[in-house]
Short mmCIF file of C-alpha atoms in Angstrom, two decimals:
data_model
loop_
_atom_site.label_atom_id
_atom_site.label_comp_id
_atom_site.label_asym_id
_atom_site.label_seq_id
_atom_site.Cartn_x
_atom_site.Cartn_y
_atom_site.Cartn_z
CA UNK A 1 -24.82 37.07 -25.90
CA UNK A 2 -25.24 33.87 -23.42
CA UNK A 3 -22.80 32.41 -21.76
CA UNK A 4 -21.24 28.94 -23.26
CA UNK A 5 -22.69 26.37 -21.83
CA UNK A 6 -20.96 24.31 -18.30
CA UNK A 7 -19.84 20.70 -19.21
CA UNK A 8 -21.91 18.37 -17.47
CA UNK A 9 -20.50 16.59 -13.97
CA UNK A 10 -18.30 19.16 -13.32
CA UNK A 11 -18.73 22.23 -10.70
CA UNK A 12 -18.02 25.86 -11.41
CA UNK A 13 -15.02 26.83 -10.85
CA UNK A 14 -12.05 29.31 -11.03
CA UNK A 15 -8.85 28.32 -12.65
CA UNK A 16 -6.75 28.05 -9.67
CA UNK A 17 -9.35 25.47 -8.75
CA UNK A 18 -8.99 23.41 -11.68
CA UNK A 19 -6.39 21.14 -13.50
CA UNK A 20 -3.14 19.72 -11.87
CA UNK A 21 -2.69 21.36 -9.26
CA UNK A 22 -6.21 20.87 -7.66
CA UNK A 23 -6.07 16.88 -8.64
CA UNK A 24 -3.04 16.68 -6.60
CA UNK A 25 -4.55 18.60 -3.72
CA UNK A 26 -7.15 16.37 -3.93
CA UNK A 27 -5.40 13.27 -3.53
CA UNK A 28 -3.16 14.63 -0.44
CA UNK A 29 -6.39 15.08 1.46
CA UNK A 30 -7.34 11.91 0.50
CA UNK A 31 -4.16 10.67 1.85
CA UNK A 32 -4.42 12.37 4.67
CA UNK A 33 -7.89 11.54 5.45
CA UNK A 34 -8.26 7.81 4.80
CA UNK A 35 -4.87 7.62 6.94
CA UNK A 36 -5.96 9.43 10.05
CA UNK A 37 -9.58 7.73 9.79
CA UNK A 38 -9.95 4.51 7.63
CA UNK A 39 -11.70 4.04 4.66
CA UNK A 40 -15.43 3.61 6.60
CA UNK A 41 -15.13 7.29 8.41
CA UNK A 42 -13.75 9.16 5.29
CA UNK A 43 -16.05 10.69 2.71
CA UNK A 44 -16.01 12.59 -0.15
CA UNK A 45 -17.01 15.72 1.14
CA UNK A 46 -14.72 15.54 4.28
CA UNK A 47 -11.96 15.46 1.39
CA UNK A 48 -13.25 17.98 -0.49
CA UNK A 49 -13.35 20.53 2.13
CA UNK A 50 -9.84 19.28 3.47
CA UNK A 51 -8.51 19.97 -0.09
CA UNK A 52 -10.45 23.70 -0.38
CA UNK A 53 -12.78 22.01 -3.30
CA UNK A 54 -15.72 21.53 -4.40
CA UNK A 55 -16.73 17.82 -3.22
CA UNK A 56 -18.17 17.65 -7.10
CA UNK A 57 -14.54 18.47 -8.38
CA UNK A 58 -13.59 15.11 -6.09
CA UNK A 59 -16.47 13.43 -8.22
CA UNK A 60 -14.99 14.81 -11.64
CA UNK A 61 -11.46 13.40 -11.20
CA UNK A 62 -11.82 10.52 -9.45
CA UNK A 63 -15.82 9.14 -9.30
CA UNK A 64 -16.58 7.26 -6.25
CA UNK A 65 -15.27 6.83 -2.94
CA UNK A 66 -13.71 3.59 -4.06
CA UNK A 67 -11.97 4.93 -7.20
CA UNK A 68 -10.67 8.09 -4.84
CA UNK A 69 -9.21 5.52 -2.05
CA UNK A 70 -7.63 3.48 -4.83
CA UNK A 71 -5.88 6.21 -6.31
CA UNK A 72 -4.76 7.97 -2.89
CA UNK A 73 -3.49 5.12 -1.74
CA UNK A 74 -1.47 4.20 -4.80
CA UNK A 75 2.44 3.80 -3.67
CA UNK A 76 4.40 4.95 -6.12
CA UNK A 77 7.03 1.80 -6.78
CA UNK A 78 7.18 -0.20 -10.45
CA UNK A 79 6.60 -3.59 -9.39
CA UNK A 80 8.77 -4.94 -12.62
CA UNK A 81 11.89 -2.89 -11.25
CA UNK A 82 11.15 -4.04 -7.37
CA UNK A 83 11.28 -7.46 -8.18
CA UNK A 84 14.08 -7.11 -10.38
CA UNK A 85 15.87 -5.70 -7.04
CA UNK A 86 14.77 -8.15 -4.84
CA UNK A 87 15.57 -10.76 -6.79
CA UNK A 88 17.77 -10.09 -9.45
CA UNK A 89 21.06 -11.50 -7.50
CA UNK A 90 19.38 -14.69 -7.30
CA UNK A 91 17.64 -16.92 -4.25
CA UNK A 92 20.85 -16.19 -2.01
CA UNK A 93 19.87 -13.42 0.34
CA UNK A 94 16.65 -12.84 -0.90
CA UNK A 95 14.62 -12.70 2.38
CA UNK A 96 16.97 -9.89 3.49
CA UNK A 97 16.72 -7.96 0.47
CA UNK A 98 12.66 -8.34 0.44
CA UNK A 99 12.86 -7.26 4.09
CA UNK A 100 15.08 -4.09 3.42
CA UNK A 101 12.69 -2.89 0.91
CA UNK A 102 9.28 -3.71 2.84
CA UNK A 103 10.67 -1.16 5.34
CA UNK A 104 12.27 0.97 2.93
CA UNK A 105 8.71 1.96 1.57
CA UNK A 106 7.07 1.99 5.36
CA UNK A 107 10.35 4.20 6.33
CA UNK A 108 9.74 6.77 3.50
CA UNK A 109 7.47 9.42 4.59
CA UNK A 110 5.93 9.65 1.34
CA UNK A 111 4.80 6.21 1.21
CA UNK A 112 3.79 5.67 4.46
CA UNK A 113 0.46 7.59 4.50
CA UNK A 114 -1.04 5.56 1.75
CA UNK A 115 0.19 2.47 3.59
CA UNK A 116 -1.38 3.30 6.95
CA UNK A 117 -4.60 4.18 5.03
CA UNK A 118 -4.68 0.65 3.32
CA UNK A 119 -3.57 -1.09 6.38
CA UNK A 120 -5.98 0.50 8.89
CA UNK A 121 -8.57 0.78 6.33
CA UNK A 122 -8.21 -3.23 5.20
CA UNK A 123 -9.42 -4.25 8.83
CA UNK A 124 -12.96 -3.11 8.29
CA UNK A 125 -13.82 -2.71 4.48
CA UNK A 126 -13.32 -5.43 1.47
CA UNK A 127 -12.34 -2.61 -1.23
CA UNK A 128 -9.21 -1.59 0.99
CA UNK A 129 -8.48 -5.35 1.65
CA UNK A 130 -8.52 -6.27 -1.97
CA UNK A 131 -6.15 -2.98 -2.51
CA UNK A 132 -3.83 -4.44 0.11
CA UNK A 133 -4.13 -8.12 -1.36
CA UNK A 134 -3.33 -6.70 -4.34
CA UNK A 135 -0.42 -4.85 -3.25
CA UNK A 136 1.39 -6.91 -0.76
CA UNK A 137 0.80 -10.40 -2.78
CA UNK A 138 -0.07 -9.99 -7.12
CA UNK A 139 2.23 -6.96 -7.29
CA UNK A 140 4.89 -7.81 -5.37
CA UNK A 141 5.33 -11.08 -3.43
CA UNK A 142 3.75 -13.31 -5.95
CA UNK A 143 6.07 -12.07 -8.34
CA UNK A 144 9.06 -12.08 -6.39
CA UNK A 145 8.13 -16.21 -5.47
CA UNK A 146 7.30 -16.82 -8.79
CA UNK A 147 10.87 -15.21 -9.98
CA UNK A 148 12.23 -17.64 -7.69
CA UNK A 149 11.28 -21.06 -9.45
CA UNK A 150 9.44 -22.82 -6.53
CA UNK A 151 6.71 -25.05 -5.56
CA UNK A 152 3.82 -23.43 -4.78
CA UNK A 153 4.87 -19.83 -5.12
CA UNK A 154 1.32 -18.25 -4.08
CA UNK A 155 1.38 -19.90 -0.85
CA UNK A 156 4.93 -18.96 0.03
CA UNK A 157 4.14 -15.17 -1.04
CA UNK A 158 0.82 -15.62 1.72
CA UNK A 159 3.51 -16.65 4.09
CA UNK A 160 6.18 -13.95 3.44
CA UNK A 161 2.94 -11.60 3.30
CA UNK A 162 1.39 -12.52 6.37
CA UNK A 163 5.16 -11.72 8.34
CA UNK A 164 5.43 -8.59 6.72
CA UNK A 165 1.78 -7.12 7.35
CA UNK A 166 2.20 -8.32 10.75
CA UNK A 167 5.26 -6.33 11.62
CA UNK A 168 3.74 -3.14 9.71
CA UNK A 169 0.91 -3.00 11.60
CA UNK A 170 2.69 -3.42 15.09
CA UNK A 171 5.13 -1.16 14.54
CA UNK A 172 3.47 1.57 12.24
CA UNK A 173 -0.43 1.56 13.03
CA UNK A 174 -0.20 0.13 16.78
CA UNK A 175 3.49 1.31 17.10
CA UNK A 176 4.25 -1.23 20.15
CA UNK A 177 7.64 -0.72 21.95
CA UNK A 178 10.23 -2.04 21.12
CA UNK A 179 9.40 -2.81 17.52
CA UNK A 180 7.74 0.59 16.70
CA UNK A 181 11.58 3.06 17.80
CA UNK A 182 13.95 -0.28 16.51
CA UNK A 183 16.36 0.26 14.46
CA UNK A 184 15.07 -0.66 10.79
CA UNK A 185 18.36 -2.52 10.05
CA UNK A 186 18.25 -4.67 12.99
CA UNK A 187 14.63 -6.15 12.32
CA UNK A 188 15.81 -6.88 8.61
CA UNK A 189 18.60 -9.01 10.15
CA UNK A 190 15.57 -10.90 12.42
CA UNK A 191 12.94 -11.54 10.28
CA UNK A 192 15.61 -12.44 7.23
CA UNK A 193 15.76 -15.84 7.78
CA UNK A 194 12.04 -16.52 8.31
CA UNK A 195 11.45 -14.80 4.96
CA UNK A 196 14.49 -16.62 3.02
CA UNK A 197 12.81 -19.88 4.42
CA UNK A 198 9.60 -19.34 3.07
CA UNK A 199 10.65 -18.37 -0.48
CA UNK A 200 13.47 -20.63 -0.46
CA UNK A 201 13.32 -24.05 1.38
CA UNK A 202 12.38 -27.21 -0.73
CA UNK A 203 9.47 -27.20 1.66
CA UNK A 204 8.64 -23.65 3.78
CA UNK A 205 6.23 -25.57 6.15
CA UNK A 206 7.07 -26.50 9.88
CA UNK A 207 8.54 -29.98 11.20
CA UNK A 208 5.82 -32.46 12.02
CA UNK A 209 6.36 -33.30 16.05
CA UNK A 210 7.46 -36.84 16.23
#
């Protein structure tokens, strides 16, 4: 009698390596990896071994580098329901409400790895930048400006965007003092203002000098 035949693209395997439990592994290395490196100094094999696979098992689930880095980094938030709680009490506080949950998801261990990995990652390589663009601005801030009933919405999400990113990446990736130990509640009650004003104001832009 012969053995059934393997299917195709797949490694052998036992069944502890296999199924749930070994997708999930998967992406935690991933996680892990394209955190502590970037995008351009983690590979598929370097996950693999970190996970106790075999790299083709990486291959199986998830297909290329790109398609494993899209799914690692994947922040688990529904856009409809963060909108809906940043702006479901209307314009009125909405730049402190945007800022509380920016930080929210930065502050929650969970989320934070696949942040750092898009963030660091973003600087060097266009697939992590278009994850981030798509992230920070179509599922979240364009939404939120558009919710909001204003002239040129994508422009005042770049805005709100460009704040954001830049505190995340000084006080989570570079983590300068004093931003990187502040309290999380007292940089929601500084950058509130700036972030109502873009989303808010008739026109966001500054004063011309007279």
């Amino acid at each position: 009698m012969t053995d059934a035949p393997r299917r195709r693209g797949r490694p052998a395997r036992k069944a502890a390596e296999d199924g749930p439990v070994a997708r999930e592994r998967i992406l935690a290395a991933a996680r892990a990896e394209f955190a502590a490196a970037g995008y351009d100094r983690t590979s598929v094999r370097g996950i693999a071994k970190a996970a106790g696979v075999d790299p083709a098992l990486v291959h199986h689930y998830f297909g290329s580098k790109d398609d494993v880095f899209a799914a690692a980094i994947e922040v688990g938030f529904e856009p409809a329901l963060a909108v809906s709680a940043v702006v479901g009490a209307g314009p009125e506080g909405v730049g402190e409400r945007l800022a509380r949950f920016f930080l929210g998801l930065w502050e929650d261990p969970a989320a934070r790895g696949p942040l750092l990995a898009v963030i660091r990652s973003a600087m060097t390589n266009e697939a992590a930048a278009t994850v981030l663009r798509g992230f920070v601005l179509r599922r979240l801030l364009e939404r939120v400006a558009a919710e909001l009933d204003v002239p040129d919405p994508r422009f005042r999400a770049e805005l709100a965007a460009s704040h954001m990113v830049g505190i995340a990446m000084l006080r989570y990736v570079i983590q300068v003092e004093p931003l990187a130990s502040a309290d999380p509640e007292r940089i929601v009650a500084l950058v509130a203002p700036a972030l109502q004003r873009y989303l808010t104001d008739p026109d966001p832009s500054p004063e011309p000098d007279p």
